[in-house]
GROMACS .gro file of C-alpha atoms in nm:
model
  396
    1UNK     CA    1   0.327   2.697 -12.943
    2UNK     CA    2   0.183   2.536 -13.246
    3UNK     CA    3  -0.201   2.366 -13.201
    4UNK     CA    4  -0.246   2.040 -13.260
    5UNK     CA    5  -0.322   2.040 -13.629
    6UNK     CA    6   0.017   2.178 -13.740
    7UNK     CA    7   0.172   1.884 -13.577
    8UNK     CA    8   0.386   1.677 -13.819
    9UNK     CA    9   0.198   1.353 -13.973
   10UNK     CA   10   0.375   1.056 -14.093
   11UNK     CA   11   0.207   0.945 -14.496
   12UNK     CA   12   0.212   0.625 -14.583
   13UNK     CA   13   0.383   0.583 -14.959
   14UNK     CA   14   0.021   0.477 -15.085
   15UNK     CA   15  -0.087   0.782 -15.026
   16UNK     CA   16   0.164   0.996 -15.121
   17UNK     CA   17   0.153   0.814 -15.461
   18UNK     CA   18  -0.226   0.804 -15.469
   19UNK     CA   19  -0.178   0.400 -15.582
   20UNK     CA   20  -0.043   0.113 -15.437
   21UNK     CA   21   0.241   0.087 -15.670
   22UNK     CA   22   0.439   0.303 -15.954
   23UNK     CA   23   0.626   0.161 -16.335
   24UNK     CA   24   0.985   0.258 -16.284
   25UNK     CA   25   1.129   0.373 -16.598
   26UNK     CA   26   1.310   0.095 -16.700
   27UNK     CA   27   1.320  -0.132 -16.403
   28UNK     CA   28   1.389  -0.494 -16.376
   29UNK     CA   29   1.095  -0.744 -16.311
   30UNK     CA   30   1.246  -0.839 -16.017
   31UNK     CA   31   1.276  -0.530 -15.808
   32UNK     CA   32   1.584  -0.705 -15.550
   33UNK     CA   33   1.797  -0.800 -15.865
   34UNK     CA   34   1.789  -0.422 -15.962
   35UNK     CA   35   1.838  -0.273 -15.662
   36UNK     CA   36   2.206  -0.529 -15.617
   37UNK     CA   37   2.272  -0.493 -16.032
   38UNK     CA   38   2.216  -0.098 -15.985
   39UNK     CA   39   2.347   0.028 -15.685
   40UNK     CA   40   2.711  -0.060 -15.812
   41UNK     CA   41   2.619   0.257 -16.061
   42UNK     CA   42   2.619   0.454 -15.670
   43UNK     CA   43   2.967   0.488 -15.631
   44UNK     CA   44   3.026   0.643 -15.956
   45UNK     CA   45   3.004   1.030 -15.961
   46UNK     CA   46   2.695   1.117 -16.170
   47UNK     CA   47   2.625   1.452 -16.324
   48UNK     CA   48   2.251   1.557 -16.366
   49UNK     CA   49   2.208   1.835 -16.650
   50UNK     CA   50   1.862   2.031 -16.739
   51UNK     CA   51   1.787   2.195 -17.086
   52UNK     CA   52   1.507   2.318 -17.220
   53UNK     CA   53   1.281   1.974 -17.309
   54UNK     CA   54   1.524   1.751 -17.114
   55UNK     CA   55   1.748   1.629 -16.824
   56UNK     CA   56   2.059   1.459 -16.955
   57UNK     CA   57   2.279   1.239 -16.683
   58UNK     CA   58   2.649   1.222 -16.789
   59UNK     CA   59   2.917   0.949 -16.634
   60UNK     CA   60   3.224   1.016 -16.483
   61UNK     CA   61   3.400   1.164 -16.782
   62UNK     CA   62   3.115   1.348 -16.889
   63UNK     CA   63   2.967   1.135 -17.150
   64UNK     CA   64   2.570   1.179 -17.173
   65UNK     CA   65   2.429   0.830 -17.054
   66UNK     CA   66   2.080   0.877 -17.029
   67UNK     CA   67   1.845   1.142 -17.210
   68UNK     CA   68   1.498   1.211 -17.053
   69UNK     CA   69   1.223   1.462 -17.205
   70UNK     CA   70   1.081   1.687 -16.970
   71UNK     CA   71   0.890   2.013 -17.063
   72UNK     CA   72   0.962   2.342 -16.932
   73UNK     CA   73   1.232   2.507 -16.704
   74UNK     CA   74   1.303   2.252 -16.408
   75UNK     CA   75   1.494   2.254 -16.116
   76UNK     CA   76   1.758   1.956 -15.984
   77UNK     CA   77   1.887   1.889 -15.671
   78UNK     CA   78   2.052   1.580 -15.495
   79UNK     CA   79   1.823   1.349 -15.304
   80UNK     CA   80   2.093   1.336 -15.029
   81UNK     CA   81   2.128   0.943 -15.101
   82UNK     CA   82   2.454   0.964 -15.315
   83UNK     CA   83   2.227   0.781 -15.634
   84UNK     CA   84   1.919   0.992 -15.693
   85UNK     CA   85   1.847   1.352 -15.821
   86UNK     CA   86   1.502   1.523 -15.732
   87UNK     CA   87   1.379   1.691 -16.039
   88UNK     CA   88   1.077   1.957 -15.997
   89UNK     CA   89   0.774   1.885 -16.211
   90UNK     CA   90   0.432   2.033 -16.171
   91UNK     CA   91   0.331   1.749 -15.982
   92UNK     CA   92   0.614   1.793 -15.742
   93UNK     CA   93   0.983   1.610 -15.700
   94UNK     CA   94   0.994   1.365 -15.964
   95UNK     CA   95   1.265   1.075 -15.916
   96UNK     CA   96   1.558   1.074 -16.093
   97UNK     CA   97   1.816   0.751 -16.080
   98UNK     CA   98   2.131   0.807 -16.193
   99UNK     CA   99   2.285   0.463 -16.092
  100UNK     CA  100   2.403   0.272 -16.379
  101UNK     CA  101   2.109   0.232 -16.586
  102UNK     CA  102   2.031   0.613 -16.537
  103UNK     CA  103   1.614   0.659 -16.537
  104UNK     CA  104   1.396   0.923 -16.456
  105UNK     CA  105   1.134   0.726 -16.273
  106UNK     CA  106   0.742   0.757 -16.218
  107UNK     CA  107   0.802   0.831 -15.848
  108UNK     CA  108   0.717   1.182 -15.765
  109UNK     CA  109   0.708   1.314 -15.432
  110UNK     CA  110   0.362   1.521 -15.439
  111UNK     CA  111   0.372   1.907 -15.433
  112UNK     CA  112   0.249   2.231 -15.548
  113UNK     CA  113   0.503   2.456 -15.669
  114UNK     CA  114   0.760   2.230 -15.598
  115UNK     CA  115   1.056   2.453 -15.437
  116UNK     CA  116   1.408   2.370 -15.250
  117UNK     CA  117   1.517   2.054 -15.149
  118UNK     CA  118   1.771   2.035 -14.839
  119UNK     CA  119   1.972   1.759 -14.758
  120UNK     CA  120   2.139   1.717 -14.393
  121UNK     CA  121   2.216   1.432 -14.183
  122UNK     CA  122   1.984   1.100 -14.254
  123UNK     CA  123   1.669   1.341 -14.409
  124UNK     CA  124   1.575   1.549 -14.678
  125UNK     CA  125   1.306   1.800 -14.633
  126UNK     CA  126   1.101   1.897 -14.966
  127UNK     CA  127   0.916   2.239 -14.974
  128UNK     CA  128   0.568   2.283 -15.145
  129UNK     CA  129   0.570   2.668 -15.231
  130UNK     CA  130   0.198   2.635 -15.298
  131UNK     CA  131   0.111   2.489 -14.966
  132UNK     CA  132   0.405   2.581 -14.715
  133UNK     CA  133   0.404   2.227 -14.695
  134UNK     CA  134   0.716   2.037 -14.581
  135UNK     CA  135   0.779   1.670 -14.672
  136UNK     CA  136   1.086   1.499 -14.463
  137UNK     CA  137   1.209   1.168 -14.531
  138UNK     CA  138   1.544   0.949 -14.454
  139UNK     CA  139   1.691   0.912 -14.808
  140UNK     CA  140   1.906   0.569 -14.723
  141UNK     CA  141   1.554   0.434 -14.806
  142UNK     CA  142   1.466   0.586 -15.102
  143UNK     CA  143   1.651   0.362 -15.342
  144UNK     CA  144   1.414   0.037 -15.181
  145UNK     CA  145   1.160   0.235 -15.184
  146UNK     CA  146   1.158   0.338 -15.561
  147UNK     CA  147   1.276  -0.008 -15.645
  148UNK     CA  148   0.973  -0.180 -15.531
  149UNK     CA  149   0.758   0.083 -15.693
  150UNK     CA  150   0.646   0.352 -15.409
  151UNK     CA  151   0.789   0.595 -15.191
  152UNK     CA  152   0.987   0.616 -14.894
  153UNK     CA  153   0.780   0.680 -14.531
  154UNK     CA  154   0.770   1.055 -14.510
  155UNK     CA  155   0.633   1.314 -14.231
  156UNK     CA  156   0.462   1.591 -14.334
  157UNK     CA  157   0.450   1.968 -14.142
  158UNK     CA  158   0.194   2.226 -14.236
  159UNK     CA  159   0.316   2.611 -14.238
  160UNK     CA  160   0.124   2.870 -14.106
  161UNK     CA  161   0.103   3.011 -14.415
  162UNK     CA  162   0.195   2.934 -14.825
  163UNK     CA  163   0.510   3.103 -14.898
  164UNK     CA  164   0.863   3.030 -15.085
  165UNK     CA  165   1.001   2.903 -14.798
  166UNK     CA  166   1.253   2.604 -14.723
  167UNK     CA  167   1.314   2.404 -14.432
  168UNK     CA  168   1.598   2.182 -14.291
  169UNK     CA  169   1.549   1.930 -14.024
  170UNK     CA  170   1.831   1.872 -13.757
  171UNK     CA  171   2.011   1.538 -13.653
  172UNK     CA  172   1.756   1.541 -13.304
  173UNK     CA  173   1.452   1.587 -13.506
  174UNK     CA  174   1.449   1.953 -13.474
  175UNK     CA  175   1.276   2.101 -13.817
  176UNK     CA  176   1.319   2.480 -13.859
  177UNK     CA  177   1.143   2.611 -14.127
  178UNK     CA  178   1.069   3.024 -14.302
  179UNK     CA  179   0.775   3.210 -14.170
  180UNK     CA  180   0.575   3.396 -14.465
  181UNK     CA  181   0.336   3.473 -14.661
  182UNK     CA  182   0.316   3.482 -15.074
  183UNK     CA  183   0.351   3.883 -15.027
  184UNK     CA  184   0.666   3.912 -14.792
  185UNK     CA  185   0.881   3.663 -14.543
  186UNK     CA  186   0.976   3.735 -14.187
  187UNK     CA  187   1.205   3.449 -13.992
  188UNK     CA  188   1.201   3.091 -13.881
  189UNK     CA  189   1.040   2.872 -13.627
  190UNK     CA  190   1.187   2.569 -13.473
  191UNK     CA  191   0.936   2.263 -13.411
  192UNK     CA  192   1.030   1.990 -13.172
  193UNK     CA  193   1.078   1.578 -13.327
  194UNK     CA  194   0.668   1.588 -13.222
  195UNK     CA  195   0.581   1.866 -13.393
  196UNK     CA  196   0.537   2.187 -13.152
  197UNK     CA  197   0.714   2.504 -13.165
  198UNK     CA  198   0.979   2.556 -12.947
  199UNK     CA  199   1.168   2.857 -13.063
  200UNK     CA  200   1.083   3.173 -13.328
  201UNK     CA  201   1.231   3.425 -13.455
  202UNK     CA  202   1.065   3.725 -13.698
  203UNK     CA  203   1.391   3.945 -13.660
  204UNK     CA  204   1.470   3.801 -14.078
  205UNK     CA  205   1.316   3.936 -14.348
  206UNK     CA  206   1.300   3.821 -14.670
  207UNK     CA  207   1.435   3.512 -14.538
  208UNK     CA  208   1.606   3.274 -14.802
  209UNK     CA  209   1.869   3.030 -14.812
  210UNK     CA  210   2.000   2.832 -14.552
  211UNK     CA  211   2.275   2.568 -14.440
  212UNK     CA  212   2.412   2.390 -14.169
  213UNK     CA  213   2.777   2.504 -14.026
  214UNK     CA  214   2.992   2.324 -13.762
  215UNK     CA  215   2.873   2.207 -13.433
  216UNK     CA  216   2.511   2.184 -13.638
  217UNK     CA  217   2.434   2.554 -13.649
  218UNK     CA  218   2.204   2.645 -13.885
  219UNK     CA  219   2.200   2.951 -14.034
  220UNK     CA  220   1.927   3.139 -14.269
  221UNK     CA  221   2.031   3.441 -14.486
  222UNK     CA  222   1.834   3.805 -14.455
  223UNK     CA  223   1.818   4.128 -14.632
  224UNK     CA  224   1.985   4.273 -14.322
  225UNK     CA  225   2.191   3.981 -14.220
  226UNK     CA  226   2.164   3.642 -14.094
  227UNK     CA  227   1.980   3.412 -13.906
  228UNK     CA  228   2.120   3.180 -13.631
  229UNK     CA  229   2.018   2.855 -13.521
  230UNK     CA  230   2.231   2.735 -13.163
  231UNK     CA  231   2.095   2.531 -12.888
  232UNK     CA  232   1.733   2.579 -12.903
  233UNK     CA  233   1.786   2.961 -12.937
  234UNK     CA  234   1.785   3.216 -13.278
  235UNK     CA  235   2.040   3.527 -13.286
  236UNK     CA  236   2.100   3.735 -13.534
  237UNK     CA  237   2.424   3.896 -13.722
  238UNK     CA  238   2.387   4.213 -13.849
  239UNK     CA  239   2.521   4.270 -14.203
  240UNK     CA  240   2.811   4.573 -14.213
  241UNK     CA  241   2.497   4.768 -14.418
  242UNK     CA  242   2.201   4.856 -14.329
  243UNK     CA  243   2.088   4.704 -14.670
  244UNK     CA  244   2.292   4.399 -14.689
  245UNK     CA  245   2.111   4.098 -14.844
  246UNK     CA  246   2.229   3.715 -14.802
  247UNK     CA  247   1.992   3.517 -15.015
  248UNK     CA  248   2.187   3.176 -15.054
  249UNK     CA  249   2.433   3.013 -14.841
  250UNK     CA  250   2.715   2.765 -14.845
  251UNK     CA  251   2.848   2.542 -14.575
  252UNK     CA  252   3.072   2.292 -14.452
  253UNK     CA  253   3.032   2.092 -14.114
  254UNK     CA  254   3.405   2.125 -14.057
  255UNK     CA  255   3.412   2.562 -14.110
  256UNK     CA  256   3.246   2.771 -13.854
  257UNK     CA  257   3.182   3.049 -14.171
  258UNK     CA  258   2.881   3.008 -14.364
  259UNK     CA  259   2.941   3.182 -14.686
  260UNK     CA  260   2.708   3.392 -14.920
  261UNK     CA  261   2.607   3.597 -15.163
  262UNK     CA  262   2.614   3.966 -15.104
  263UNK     CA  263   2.409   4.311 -15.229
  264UNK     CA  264   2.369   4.571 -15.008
  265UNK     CA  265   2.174   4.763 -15.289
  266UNK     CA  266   1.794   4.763 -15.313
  267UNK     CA  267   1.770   4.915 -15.624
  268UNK     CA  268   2.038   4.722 -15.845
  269UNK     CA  269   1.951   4.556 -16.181
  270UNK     CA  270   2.048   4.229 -16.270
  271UNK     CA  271   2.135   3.915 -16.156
  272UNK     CA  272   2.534   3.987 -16.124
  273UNK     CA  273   2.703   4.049 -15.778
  274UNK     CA  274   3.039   4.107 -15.684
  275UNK     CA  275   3.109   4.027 -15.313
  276UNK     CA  276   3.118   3.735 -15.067
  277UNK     CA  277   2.954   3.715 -14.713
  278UNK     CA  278   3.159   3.565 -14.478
  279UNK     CA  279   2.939   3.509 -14.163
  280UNK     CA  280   3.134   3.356 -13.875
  281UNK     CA  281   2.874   3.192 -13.677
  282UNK     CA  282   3.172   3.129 -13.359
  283UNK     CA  283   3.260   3.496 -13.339
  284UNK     CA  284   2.936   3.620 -13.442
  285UNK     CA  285   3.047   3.851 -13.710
  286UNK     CA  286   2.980   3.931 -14.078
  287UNK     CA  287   3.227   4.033 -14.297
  288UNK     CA  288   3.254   4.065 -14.712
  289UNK     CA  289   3.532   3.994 -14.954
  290UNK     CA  290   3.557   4.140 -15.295
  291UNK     CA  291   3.554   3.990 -15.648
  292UNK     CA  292   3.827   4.110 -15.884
  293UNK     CA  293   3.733   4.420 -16.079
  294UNK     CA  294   3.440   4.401 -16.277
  295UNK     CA  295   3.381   4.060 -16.217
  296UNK     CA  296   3.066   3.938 -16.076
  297UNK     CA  297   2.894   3.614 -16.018
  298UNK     CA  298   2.538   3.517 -15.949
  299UNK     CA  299   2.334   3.275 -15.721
  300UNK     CA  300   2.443   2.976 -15.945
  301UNK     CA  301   2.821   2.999 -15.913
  302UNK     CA  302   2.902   2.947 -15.538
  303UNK     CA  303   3.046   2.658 -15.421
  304UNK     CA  304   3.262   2.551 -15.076
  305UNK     CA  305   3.586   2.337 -15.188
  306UNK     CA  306   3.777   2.024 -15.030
  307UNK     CA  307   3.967   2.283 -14.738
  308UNK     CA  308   3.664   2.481 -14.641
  309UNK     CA  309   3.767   2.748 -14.910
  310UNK     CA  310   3.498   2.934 -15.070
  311UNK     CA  311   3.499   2.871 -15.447
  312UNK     CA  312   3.319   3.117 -15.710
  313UNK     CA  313   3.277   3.106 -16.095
  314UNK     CA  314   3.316   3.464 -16.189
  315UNK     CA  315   3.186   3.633 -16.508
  316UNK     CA  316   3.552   3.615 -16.614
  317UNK     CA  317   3.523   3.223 -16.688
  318UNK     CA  318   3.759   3.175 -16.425
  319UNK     CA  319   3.739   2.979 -16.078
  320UNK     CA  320   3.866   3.223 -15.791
  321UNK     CA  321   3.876   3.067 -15.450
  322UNK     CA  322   3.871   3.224 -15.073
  323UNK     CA  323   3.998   3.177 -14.762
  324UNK     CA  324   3.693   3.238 -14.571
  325UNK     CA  325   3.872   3.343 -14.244
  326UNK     CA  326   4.023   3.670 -14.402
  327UNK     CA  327   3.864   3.679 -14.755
  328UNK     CA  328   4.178   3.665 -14.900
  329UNK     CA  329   4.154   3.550 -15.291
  330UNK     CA  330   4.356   3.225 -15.307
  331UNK     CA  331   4.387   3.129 -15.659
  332UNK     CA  332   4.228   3.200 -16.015
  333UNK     CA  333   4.171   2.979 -16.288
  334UNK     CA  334   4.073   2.992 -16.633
  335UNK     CA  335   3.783   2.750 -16.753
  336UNK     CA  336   3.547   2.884 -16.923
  337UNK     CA  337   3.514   3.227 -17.216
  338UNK     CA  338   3.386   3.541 -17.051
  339UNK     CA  339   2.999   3.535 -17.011
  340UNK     CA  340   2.724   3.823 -16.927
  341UNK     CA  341   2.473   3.774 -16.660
  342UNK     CA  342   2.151   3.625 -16.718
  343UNK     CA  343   1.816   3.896 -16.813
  344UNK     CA  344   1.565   3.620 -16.579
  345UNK     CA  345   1.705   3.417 -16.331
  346UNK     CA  346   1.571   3.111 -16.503
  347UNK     CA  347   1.778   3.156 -16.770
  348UNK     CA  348   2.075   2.952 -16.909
  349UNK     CA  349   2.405   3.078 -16.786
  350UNK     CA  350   2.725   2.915 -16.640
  351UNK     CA  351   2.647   2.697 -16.306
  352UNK     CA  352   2.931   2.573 -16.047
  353UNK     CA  353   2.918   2.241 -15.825
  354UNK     CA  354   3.199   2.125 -15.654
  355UNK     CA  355   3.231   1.749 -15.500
  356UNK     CA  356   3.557   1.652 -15.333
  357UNK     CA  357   3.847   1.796 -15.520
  358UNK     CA  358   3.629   1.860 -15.853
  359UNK     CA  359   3.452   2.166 -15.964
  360UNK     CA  360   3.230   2.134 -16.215
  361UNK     CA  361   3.123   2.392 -16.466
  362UNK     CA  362   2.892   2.452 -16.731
  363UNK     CA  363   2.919   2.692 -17.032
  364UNK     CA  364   2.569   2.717 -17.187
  365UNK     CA  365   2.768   2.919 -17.501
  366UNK     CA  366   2.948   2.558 -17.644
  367UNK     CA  367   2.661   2.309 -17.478
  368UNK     CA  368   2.952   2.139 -17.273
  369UNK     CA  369   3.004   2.079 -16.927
  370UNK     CA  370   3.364   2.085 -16.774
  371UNK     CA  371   3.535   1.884 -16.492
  372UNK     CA  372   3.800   2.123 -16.334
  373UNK     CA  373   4.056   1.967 -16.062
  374UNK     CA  374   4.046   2.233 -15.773
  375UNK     CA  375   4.402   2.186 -15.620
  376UNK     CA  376   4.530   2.234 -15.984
  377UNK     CA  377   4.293   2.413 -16.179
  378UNK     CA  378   4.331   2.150 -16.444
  379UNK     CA  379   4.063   2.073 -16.658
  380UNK     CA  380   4.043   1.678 -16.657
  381UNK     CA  381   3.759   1.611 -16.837
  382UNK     CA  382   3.499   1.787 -17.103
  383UNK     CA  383   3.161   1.663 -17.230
  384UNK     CA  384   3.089   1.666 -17.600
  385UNK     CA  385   2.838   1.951 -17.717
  386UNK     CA  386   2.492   1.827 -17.517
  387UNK     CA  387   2.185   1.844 -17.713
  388UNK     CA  388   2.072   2.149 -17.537
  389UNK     CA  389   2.204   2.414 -17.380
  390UNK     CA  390   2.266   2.329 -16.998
  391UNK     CA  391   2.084   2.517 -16.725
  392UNK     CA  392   2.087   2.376 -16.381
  393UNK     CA  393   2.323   2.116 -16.270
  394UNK     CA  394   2.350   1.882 -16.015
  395UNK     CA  395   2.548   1.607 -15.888
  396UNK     CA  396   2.518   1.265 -15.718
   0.00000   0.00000   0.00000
């Protein structure tokens, strides 16, 4: 059980921000006429790009709409509210509204060493890789919130320890979130809507990445395996290796299979991998399905598609999708020239996202970001060359 002072806190906006109020980038003077004028901009697929010195936002067909400078490598990822993009910074996750007067606001949600952002359900949980801090808030009122100048209500949960972590929170309140230190990381704890630990499990290390199946199982990836989340209780599927590392995972709420990345050697170089873990979280088993020859992928280029199907931009250029029931290989198609894995992992190389039907790519050799039709493989739209090359991607 956790003592009282690791119980979550709820932070008033005021003091998140550390003043009463924030200048939003570009905001009207009257806060309710810009939240009507720009949430029309919400319904309109928005595309957040990174480059070194800026984050570009492009439209629907790919056009660059807004141009912010930003120093340094950054992160993006979606703010779970179908409008805003969280954008690391060193002061945390810095606001970025994509709606259609695209801004990248004052509003930062405060953190040191800023790490993943997980969207599920209502909330988004924030983790501070400095602190093993965990900020949780419901994103429907983010857009008010950053309207009128401040932040949204947010709780906060203290680990026992700073690590690179992550954390998801659960439709009943339930927040599980990594156990660690900065030297190695072990499992995940589960911590009731008032803050005490109800269920832990150390049987994960290196614990990283994480997701949310059918039936709301959560599932975390290991270097031997996974990590599963049911009813209150952990279990854990052993990878077919005794080696087998999972470090990122996509999922659907309509597929039993979480799907990941897959090594199951310690001592390879490089960023590039060439299988698939298929981790059936109903039948408790853990399989792996093979890229083509001599094509490999990394971290950046795993995606889940409109049917469940597991969808993967390979070194190739091409788009190969999965059935993640058998790993059978489904389709292939071109997009994109050849490309070589990255040398640092922080380093520009081609990045996947797929939304509905659409798969979008990025080739960081012609500065252009493409817009491929999965049920076709038909490219439907292409940017112009950005003004930098494009690193991480994300879209709202």
């Amino acid at each position: 059980m956790t003592s009282p002072s690791k119980r979550r806190t709820a932070v008033a906006p005021a003091l998140l921000l550390g003043v009463a109020t924030l200048a939003l980038t570009g905001c009207s003077t009257d806060p309710a006429e810009d939240r009507t004028e720009r949430a029309g901009g919400a319904d309109e697929t928005r595309v957040a790009v990174t480059y070194d010195g800026g984050v570009l936002v492009l439209d629907e067909g790919l056009r660059v709409v807004s141009d912010d400078p930003i120093e340094g490598f950054t992160r993006v990822n979606p703010a779970g509210d179908g409008r805003h993009v969280l954008v690391t910074v060193p002061e945390g996750f810095r606001v970025l509204d994509t709606a259609s007067d695209p801004a990248l606001t004052d509003a930062v949600f405060p953190a040191d060493a800023g790490g993943h952002a997980v969207v599920h359900g209502d909330r988004t949980t924030l983790f501070a890789d400095g602190t093993g801090d965990v900020t949780a808030f419901d994103h429907e009122d983010l857009a008010d919130a950053v309207a009128d100048g401040t932040l949204p209500d947010v709780d906060t949960t203290r680990s026992e320890t700073a690590h690179h972590g992550v954390a998801i929170e659960l439709e009943d309140g339930t927040l599980l979130t990594t156990i660690g230190t900065e030297e190695s990381r072990s499992g995940v704890r589960a911590l009731d809507d008032r803050g005490s630990e109800v269920a832990r499990s150390e049987a994960c290390p290196g614990v990283h990445g994480e997701g949310t199946v059918a039936d709301e199982v959560a599932v975390f990836g290991c270097e031997d395996g996974a990590l599963v989340y049911r009813d209150g209780t952990f279990t854990k599927i052993d990878a077919p290796t005794e080696y087998g590392r999972t470090g990122n995972l996509f999922t659907t709420d309509s597929s039993t299979v979480a799907v990941g990345d897959f090594n199951d050697d310690p001592d390879s170089e490089g960023y590039l991998l060439d299988q698939l873990a298929l981790i059936d979280t109903a039948q408790g088993t853990y399989e792996t399905a093979d890229m083509p020859e001599g094509v490999g992928f990394t971290f950046r280029d795993l995606a889940r598609g409109p049917e469940d199907e597991a969808v993967v931009l390979g070194s190739d250029g091409a788009l190969h999708t999965f059935d993640v029931a058998t790993g059978e290989r489904l389709d292939t198609f071109p997009v994109i020239d050849a490309w070589e894995g990255p040398v640092e992992w922080q380093d520009p190389h081609p990045a996947l996202k797929v939304v509905g039907g659409t798969a979008f790519v990025t080739d960081p050799a012609t500065k252009t970001v493409h817009a491929v039709e999965l049920a076709s493989g038909e490219v439907v739209a292409s940017s112009d060359e950005l003004p930098g090359v494009p690193n991480e991607i994300a879209v709202a």
